[in-house]
PDB file of C-alpha atoms in Angstrom:
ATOM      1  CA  UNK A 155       7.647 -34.389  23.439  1.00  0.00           C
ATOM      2  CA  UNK A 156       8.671 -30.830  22.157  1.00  0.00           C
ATOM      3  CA  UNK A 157       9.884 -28.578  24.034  1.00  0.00           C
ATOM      4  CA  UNK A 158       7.656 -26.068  26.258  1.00  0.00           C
ATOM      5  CA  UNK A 159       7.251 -22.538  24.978  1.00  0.00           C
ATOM      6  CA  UNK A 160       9.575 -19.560  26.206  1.00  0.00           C
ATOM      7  CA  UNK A 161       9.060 -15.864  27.257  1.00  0.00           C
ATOM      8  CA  UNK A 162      12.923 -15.120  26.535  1.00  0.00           C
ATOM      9  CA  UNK A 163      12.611 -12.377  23.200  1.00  0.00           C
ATOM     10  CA  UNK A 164      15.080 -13.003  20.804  1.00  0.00           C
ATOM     11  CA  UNK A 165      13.814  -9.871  18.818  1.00  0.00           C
ATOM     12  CA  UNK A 166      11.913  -7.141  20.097  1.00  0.00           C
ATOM     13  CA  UNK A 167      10.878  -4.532  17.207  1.00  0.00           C
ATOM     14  CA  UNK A 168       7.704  -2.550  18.592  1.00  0.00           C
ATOM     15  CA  UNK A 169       4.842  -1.073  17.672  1.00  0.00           C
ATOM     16  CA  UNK A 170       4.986  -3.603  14.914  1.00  0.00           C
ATOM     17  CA  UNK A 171       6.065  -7.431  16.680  1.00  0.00           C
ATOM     18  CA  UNK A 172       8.304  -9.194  18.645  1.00  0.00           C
ATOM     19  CA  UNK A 173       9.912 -12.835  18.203  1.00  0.00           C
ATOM     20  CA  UNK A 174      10.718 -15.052  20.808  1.00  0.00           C
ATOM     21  CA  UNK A 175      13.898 -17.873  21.001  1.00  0.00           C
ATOM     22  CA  UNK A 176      11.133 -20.500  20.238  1.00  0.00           C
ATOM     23  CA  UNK A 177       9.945 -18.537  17.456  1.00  0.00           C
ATOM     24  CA  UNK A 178       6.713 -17.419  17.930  1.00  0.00           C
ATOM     25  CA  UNK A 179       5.995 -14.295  16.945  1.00  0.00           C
ATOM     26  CA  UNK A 180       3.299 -11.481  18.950  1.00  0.00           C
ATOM     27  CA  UNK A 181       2.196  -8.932  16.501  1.00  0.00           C
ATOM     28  CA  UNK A 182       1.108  -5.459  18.848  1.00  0.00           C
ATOM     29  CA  UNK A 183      -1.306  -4.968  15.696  1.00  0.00           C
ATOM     30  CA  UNK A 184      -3.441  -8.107  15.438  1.00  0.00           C
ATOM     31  CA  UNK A 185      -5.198  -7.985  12.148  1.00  0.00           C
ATOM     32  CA  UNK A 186      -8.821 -10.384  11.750  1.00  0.00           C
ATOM     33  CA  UNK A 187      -9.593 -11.796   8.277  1.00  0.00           C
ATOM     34  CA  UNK A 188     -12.651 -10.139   6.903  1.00  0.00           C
ATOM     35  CA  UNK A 189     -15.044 -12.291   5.048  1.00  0.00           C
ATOM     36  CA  UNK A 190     -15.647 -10.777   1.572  1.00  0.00           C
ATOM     37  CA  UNK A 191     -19.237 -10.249   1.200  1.00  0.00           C
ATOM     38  CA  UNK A 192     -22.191  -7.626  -0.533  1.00  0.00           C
ATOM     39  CA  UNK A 193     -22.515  -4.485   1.929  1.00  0.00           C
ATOM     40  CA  UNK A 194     -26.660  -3.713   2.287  1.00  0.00           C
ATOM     41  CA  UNK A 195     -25.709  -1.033   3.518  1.00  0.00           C
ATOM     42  CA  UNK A 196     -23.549   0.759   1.537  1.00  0.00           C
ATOM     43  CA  UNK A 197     -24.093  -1.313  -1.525  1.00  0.00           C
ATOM     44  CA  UNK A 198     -19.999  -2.180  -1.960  1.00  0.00           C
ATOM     45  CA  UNK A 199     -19.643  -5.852  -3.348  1.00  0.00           C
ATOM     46  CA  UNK A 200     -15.892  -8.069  -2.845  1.00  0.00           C
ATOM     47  CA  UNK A 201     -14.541 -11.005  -3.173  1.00  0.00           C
ATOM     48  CA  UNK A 202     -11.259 -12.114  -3.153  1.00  0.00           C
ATOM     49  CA  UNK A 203      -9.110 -12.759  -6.535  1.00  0.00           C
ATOM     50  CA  UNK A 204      -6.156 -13.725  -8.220  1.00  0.00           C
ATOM     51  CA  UNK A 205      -5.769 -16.959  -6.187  1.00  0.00           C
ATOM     52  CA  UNK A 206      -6.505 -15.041  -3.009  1.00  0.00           C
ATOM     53  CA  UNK A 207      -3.825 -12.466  -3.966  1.00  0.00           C
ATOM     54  CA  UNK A 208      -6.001  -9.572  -3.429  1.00  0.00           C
ATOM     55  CA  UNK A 209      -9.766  -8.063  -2.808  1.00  0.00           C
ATOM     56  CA  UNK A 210     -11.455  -6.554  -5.492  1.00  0.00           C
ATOM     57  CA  UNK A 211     -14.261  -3.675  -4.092  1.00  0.00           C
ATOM     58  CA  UNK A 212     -16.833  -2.878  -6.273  1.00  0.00           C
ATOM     59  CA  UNK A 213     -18.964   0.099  -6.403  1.00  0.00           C
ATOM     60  CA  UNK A 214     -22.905   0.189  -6.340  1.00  0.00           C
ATOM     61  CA  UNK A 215     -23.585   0.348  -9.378  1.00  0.00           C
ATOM     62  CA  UNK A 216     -27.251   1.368 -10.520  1.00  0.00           C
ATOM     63  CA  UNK A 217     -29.745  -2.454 -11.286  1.00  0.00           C
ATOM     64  CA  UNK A 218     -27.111  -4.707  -8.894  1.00  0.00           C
ATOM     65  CA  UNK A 219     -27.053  -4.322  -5.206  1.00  0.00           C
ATOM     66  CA  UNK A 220     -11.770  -5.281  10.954  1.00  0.00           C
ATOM     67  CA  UNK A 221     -10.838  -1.692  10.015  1.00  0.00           C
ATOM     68  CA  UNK A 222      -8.723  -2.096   6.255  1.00  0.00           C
ATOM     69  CA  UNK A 223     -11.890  -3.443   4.942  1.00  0.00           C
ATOM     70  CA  UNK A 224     -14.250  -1.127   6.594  1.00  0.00           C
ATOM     71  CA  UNK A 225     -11.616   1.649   5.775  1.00  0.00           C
ATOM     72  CA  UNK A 226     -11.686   0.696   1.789  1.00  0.00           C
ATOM     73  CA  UNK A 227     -15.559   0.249   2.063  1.00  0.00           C
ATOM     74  CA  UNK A 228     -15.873   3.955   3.152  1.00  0.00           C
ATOM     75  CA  UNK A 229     -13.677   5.002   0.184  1.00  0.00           C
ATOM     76  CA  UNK A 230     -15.072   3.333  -2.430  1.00  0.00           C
ATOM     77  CA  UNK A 231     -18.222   4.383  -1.243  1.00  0.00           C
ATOM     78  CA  UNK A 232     -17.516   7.727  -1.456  1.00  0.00           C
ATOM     79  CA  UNK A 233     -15.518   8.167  -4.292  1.00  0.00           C
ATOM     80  CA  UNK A 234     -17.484   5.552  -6.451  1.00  0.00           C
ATOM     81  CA  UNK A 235     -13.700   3.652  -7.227  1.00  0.00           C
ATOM     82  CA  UNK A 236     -13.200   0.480  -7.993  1.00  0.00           C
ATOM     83  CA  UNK A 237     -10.358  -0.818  -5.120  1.00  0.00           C
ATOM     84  CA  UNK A 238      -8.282  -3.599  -5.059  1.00  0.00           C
ATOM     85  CA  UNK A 239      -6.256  -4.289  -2.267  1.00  0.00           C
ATOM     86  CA  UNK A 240      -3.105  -6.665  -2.198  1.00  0.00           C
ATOM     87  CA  UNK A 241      -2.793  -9.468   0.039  1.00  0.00           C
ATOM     88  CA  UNK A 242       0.690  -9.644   0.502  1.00  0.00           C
ATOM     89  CA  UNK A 243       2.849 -12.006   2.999  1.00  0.00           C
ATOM     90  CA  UNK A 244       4.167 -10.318   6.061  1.00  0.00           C
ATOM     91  CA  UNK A 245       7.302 -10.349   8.220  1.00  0.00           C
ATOM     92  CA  UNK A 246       9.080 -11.848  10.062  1.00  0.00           C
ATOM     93  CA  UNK A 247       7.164 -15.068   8.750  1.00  0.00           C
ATOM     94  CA  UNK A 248       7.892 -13.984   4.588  1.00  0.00           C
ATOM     95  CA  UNK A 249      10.846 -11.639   4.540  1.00  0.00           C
ATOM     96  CA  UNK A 250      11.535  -8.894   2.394  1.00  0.00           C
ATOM     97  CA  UNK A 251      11.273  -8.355  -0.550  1.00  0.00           C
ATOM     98  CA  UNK A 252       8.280 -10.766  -0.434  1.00  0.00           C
ATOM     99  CA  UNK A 253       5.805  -7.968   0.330  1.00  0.00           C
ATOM    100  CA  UNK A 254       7.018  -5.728  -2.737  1.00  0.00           C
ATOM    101  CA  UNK A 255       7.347  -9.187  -5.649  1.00  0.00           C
ATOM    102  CA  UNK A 256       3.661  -9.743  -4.361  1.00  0.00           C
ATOM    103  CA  UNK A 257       2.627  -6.198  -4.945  1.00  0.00           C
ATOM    104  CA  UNK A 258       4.417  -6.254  -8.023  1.00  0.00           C
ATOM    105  CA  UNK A 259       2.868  -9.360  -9.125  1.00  0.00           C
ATOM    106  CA  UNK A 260      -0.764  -8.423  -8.699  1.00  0.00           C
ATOM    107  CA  UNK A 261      -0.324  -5.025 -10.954  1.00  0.00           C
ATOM    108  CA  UNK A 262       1.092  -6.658 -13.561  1.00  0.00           C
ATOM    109  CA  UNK A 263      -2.001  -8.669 -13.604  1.00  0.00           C
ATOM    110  CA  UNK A 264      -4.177  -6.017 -13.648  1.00  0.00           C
ATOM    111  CA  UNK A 265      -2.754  -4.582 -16.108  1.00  0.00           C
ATOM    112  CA  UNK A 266      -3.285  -7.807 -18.129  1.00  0.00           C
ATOM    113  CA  UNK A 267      -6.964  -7.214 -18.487  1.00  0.00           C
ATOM    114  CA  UNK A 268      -5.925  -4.284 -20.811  1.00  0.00           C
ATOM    115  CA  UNK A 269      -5.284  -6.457 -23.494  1.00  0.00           C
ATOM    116  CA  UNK A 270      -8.471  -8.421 -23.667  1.00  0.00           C
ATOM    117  CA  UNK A 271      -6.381 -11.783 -25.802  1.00  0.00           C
ATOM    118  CA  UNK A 272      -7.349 -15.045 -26.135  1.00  0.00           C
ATOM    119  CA  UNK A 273      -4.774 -16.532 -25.188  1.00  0.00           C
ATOM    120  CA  UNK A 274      -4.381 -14.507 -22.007  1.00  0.00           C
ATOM    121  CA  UNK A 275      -8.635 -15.223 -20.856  1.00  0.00           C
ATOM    122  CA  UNK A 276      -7.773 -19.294 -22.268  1.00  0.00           C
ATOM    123  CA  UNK A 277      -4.360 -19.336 -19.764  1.00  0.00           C
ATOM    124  CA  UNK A 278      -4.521 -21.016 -16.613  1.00  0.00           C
ATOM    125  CA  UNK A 279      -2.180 -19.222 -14.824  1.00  0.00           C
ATOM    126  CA  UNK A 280      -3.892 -16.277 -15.634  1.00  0.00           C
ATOM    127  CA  UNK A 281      -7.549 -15.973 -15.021  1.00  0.00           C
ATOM    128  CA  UNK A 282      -9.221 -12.455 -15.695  1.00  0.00           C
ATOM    129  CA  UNK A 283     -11.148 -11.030 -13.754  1.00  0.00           C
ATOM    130  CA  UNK A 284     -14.983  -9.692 -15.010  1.00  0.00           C
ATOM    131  CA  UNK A 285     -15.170  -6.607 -12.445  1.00  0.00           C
ATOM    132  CA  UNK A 286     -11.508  -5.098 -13.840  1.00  0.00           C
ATOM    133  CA  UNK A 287     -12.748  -5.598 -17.568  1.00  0.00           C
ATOM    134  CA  UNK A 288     -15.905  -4.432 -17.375  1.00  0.00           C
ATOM    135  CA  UNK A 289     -15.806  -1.475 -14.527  1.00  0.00           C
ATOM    136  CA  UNK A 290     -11.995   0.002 -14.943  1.00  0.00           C
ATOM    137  CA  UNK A 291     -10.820   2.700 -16.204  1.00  0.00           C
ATOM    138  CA  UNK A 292      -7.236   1.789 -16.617  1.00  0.00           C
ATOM    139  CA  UNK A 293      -5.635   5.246 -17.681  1.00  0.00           C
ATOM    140  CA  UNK A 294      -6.858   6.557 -14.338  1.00  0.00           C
ATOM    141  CA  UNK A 295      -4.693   4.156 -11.885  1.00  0.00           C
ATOM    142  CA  UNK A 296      -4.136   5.773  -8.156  1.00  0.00           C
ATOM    143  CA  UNK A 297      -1.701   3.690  -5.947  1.00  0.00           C
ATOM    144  CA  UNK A 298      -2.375   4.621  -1.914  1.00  0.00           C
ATOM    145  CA  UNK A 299      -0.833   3.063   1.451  1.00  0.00           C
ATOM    146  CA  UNK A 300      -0.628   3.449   4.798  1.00  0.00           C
ATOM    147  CA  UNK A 301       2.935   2.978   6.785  1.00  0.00           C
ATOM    148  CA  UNK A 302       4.649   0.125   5.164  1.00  0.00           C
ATOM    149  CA  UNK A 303       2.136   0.068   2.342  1.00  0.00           C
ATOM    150  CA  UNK A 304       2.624   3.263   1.552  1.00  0.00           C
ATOM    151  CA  UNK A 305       6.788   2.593   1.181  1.00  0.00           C
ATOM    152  CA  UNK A 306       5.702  -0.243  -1.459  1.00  0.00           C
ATOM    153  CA  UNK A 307       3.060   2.209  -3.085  1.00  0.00           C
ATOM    154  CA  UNK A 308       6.123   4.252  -3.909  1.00  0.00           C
ATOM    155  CA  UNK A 309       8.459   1.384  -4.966  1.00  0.00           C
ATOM    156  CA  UNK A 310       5.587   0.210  -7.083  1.00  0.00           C
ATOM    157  CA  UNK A 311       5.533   3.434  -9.027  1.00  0.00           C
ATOM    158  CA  UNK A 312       9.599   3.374  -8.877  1.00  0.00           C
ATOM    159  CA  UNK A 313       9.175  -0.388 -11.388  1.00  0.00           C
ATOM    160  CA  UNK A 314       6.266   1.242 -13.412  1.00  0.00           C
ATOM    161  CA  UNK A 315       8.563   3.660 -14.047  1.00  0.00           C
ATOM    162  CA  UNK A 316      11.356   1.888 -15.288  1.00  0.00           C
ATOM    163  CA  UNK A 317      11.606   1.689 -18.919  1.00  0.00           C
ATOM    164  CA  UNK A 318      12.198  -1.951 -18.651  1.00  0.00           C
ATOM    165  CA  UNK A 319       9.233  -2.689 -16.027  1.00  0.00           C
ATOM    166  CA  UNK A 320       6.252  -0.301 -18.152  1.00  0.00           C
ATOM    167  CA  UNK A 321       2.921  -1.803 -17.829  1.00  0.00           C
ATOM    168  CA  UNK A 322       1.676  -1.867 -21.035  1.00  0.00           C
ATOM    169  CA  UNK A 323       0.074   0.892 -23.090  1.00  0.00           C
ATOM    170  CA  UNK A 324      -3.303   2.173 -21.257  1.00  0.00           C
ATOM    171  CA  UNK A 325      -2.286   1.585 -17.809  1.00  0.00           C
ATOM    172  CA  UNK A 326      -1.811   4.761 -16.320  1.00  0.00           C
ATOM    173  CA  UNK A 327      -0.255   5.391 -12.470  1.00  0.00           C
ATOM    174  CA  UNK A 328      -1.425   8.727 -12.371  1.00  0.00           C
ATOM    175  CA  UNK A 329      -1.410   9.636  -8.296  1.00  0.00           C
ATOM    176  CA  UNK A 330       0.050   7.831  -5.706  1.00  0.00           C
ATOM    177  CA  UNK A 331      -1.040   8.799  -1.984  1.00  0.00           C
ATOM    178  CA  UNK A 332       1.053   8.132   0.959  1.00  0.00           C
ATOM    179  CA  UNK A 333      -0.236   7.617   4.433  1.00  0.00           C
ATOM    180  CA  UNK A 334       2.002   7.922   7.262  1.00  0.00           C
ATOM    181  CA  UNK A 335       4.963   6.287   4.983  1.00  0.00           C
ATOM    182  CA  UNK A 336       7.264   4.234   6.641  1.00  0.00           C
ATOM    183  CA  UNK A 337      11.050   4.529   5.026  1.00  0.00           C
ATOM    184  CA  UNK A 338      14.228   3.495   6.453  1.00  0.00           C
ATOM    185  CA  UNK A 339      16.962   6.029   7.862  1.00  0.00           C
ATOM    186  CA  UNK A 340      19.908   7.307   6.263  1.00  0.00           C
ATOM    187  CA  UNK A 341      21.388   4.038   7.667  1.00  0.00           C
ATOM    188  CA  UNK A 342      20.060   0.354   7.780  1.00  0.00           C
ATOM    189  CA  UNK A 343      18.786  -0.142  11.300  1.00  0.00           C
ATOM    190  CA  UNK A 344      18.763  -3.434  13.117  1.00  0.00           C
ATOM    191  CA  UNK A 345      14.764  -4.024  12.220  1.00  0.00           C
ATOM    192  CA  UNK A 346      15.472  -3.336   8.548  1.00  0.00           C
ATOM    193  CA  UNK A 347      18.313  -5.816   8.927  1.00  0.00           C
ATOM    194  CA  UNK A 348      16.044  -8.494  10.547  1.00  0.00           C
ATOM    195  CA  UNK A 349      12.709  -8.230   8.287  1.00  0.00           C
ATOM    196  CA  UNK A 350      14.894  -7.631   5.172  1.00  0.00           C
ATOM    197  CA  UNK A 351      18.442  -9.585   5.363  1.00  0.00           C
ATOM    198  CA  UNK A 352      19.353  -8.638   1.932  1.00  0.00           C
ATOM    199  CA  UNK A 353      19.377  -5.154   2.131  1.00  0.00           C
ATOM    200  CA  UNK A 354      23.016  -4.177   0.998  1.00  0.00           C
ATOM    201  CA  UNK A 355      23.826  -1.977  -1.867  1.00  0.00           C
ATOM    202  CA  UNK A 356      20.708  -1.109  -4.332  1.00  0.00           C
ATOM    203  CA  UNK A 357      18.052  -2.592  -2.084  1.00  0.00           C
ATOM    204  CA  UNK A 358      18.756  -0.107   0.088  1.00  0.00           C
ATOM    205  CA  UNK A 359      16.743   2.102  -2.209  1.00  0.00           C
ATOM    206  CA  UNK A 360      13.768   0.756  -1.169  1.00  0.00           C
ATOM    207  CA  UNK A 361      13.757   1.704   2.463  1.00  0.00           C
ATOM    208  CA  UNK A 362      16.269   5.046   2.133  1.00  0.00           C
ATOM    209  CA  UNK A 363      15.405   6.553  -1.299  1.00  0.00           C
ATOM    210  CA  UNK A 364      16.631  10.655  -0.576  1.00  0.00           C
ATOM    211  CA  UNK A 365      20.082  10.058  -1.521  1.00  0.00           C
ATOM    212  CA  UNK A 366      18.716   8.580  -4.895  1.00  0.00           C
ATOM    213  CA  UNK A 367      16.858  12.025  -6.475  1.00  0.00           C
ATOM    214  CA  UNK A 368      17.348  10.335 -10.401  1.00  0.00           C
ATOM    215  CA  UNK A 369      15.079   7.636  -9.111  1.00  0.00           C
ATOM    216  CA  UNK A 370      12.543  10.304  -8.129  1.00  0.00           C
ATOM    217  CA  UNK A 371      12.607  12.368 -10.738  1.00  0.00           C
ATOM    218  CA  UNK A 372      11.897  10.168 -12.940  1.00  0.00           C
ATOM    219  CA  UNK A 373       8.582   8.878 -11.254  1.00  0.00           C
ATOM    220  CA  UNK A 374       5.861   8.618 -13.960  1.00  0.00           C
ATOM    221  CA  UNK A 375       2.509   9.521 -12.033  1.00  0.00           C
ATOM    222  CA  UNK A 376       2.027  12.798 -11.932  1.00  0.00           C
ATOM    223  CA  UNK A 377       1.026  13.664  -8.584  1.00  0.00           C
ATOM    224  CA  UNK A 378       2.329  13.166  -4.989  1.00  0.00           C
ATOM    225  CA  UNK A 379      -0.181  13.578  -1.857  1.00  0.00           C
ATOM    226  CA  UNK A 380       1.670  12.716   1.332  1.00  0.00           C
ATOM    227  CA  UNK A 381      -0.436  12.641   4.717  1.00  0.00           C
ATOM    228  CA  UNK A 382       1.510  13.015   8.227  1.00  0.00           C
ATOM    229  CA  UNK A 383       0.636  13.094  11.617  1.00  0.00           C
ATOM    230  CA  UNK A 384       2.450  15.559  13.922  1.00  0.00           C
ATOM    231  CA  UNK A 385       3.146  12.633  17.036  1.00  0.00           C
ATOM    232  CA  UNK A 386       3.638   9.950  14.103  1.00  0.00           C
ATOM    233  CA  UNK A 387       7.408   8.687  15.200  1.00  0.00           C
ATOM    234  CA  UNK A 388       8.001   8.279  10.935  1.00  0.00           C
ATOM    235  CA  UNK A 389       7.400  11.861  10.426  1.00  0.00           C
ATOM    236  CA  UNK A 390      10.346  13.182  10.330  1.00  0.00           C
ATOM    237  CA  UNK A 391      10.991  10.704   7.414  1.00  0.00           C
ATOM    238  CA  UNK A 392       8.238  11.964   5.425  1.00  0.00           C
ATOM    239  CA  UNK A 393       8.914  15.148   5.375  1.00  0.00           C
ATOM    240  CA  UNK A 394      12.834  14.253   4.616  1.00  0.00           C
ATOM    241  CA  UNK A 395      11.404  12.472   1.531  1.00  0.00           C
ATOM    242  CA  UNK A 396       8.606  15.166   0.788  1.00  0.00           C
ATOM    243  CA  UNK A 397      11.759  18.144   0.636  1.00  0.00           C
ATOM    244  CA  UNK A 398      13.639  15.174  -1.841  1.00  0.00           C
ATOM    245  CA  UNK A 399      11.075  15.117  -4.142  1.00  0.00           C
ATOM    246  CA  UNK A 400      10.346  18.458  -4.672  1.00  0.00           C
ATOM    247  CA  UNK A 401      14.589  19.075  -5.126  1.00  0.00           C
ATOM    248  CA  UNK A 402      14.700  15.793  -7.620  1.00  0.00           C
ATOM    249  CA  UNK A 403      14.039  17.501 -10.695  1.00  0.00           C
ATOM    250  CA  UNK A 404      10.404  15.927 -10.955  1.00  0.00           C
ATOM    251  CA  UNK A 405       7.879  17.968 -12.537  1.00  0.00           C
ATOM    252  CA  UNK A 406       4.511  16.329 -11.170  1.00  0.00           C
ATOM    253  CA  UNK A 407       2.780  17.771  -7.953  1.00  0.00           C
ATOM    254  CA  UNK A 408       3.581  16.879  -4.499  1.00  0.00           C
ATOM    255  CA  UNK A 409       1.271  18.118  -1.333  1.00  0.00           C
ATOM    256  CA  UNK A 410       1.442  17.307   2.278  1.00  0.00           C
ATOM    257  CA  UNK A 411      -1.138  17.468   5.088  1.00  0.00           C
ATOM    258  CA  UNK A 412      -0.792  16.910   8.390  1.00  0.00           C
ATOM    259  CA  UNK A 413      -2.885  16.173  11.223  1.00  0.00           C
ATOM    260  CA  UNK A 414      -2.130  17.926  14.130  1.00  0.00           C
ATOM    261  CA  UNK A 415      -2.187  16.200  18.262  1.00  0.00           C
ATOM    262  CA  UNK A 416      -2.280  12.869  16.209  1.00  0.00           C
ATOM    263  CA  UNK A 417      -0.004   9.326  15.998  1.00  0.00           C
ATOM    264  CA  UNK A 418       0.916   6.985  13.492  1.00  0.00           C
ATOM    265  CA  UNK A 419      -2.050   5.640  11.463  1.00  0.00           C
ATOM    266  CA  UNK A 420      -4.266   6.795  13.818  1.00  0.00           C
ATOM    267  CA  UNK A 421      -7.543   7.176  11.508  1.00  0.00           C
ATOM    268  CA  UNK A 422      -7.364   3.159  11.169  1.00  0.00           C
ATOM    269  CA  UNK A 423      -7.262   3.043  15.017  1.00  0.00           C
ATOM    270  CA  UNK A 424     -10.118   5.539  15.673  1.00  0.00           C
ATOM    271  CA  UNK A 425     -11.869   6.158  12.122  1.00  0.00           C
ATOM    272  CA  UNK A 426     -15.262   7.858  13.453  1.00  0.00           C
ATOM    273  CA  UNK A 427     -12.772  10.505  14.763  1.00  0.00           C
ATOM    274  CA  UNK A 428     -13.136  13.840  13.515  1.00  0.00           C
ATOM    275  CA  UNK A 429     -10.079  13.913  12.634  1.00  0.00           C
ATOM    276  CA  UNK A 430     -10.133  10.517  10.669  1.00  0.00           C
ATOM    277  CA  UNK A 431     -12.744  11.873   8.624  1.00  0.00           C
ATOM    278  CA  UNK A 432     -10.984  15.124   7.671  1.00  0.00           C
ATOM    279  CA  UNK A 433      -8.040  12.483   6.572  1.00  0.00           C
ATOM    280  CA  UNK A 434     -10.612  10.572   4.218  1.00  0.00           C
ATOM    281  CA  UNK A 435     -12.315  13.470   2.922  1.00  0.00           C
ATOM    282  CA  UNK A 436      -8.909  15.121   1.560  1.00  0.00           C
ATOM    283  CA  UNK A 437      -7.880  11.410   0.104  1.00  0.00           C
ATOM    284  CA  UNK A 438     -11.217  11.397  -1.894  1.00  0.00           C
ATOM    285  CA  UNK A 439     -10.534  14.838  -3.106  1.00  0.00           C
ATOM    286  CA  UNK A 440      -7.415  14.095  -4.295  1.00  0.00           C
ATOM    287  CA  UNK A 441      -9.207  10.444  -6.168  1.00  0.00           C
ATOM    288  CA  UNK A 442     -11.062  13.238  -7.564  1.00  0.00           C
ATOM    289  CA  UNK A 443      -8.551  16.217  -9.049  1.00  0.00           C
ATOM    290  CA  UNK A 444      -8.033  16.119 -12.634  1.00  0.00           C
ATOM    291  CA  UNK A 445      -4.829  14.726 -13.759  1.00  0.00           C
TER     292      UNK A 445
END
């Protein structure tokens, strides 16, 4: 018989989870799988692609008819975008840098359906997708996140950027919008430690990126929009890497707003708020500036 399950915590890292000696593992934020489906309502269709990688929202478009998903149904409502939203594997169960090669992985195929080949439709591996080809425009790519999403929007942007990483000619990062981002301190705490053991030396980058301006000035969209909350315990931390970009040399656009009275991704937690919907309506206005 195995052994019986324990309450003693072996690691205790809230609001996000905590792991016990046995090694289960309590998340504070429990998150329910969501069903793709055809919104009546709103007229949104999804489904999941890329081998379950991501979710692919599509507009209404004129002769066809759990909060993320509800969240990137309002947007794509709104805005009349075309979202796709990566499913990648979460700590403590995948450790870093799982999260950011599975982000990675799903742009570059995205970015595939540029290219329209043969021998890229014919490949198994790679299977394209009708809703990107057909619906896209792919030199008008935003990249937005909340929290830790938003730190792998950035890092995202960070490969695209490199000359070595470019996505091919026609895909376009314009914007990038960052919700509540989560980055490290100037130091490597003991939760950055646990979720991401290999953190010495230039991984570091990816949680603390201030003391690294070239990397930010070289950043290829060409706007910024960072969102903060004034209670949000990571706030400080945006604004630290807000003042960094605008002193890196970079000569896109960065803007901040911040909610006042409000915590850490709070519009997910109460999204009829008034507040919530101020949040959304600047995020669709900034879908919506020229570039």
């Amino acid at each position: 018989m195995g052994s019986l399950p324990t309450d003693e915590i072996a690691h205790d890292f809230p609001p996000f989870f905590r792991v016990y000696k046995d090694g289960r593992v309590e998340r504070f934020h429990n998150y329910v799988y969501v069903h793709p489906s055809d919104n009546c309502n709103t007229g949104v269709q999804s489904k999941d692609v890329n081998n379950n990688s991501a979710r692919l929202y599509l507009p209404k478009i004129t002769g066809k008819n759990k909060k993320h998903d509800k969240y990137l149904q309002s947007i794509v409502t709104k805005d009349n975008v075309v979202a796709l939203s990566v499913n990648y594997r979460l700590a403590p169960k995948h450790l870093l840098p799982m999260c950011y090669d599975d982000s990675w992985s799903v742009i570059r195929w995205t970015s595939l359906h540029i290219e329209m080949c043969d021998h890229f439709i014919l490949t198994k591996e790679i299977v394209m997708e009708p809703w990107l080809k057909d619906h896209v425009n792919f030199s008008r790519v935003f990249l937005a996140g909340k929290s830790a999403g938003a730190n792998i929007v950035h890092d995202m942007v960070v490969l695209a950027s490199a000359s070595e990483n470019r996505l091919g000619e026609g895909f376009k990062i314009t914007a990038i919008a960052l919700i509540h981002p989560f980055f490290g301190n100037y130091e490597v705490d003991e939760y950055c430690s646990f979720v991401f053991p290999e953190c010495e030396g230039l991984n570091v980058l990816r949680l603390n990126l201030t003391a690294h301006l070239r990397l930010l000035s070289s950043l290829i969209c060409r706007k910024v929009m960072i969102f903060t909350a004034e209670k949000d315990f990571l706030r400080e931390r945006s604004l630290t890497y807000y003042d960094a970009l605008k002193k890196s040399g970079w000569n896109g656009e960065v803007k901040i707003m911040e909610t006042q009275g409000e915590y850490h991704v709070f519009h997910l937690l109460e999204p009829n708020c008034e507040k919530a919907g101020l949040l959304m309506k600047r995020l669709v206005e900034f879908f919506n500036e020229k570039i």
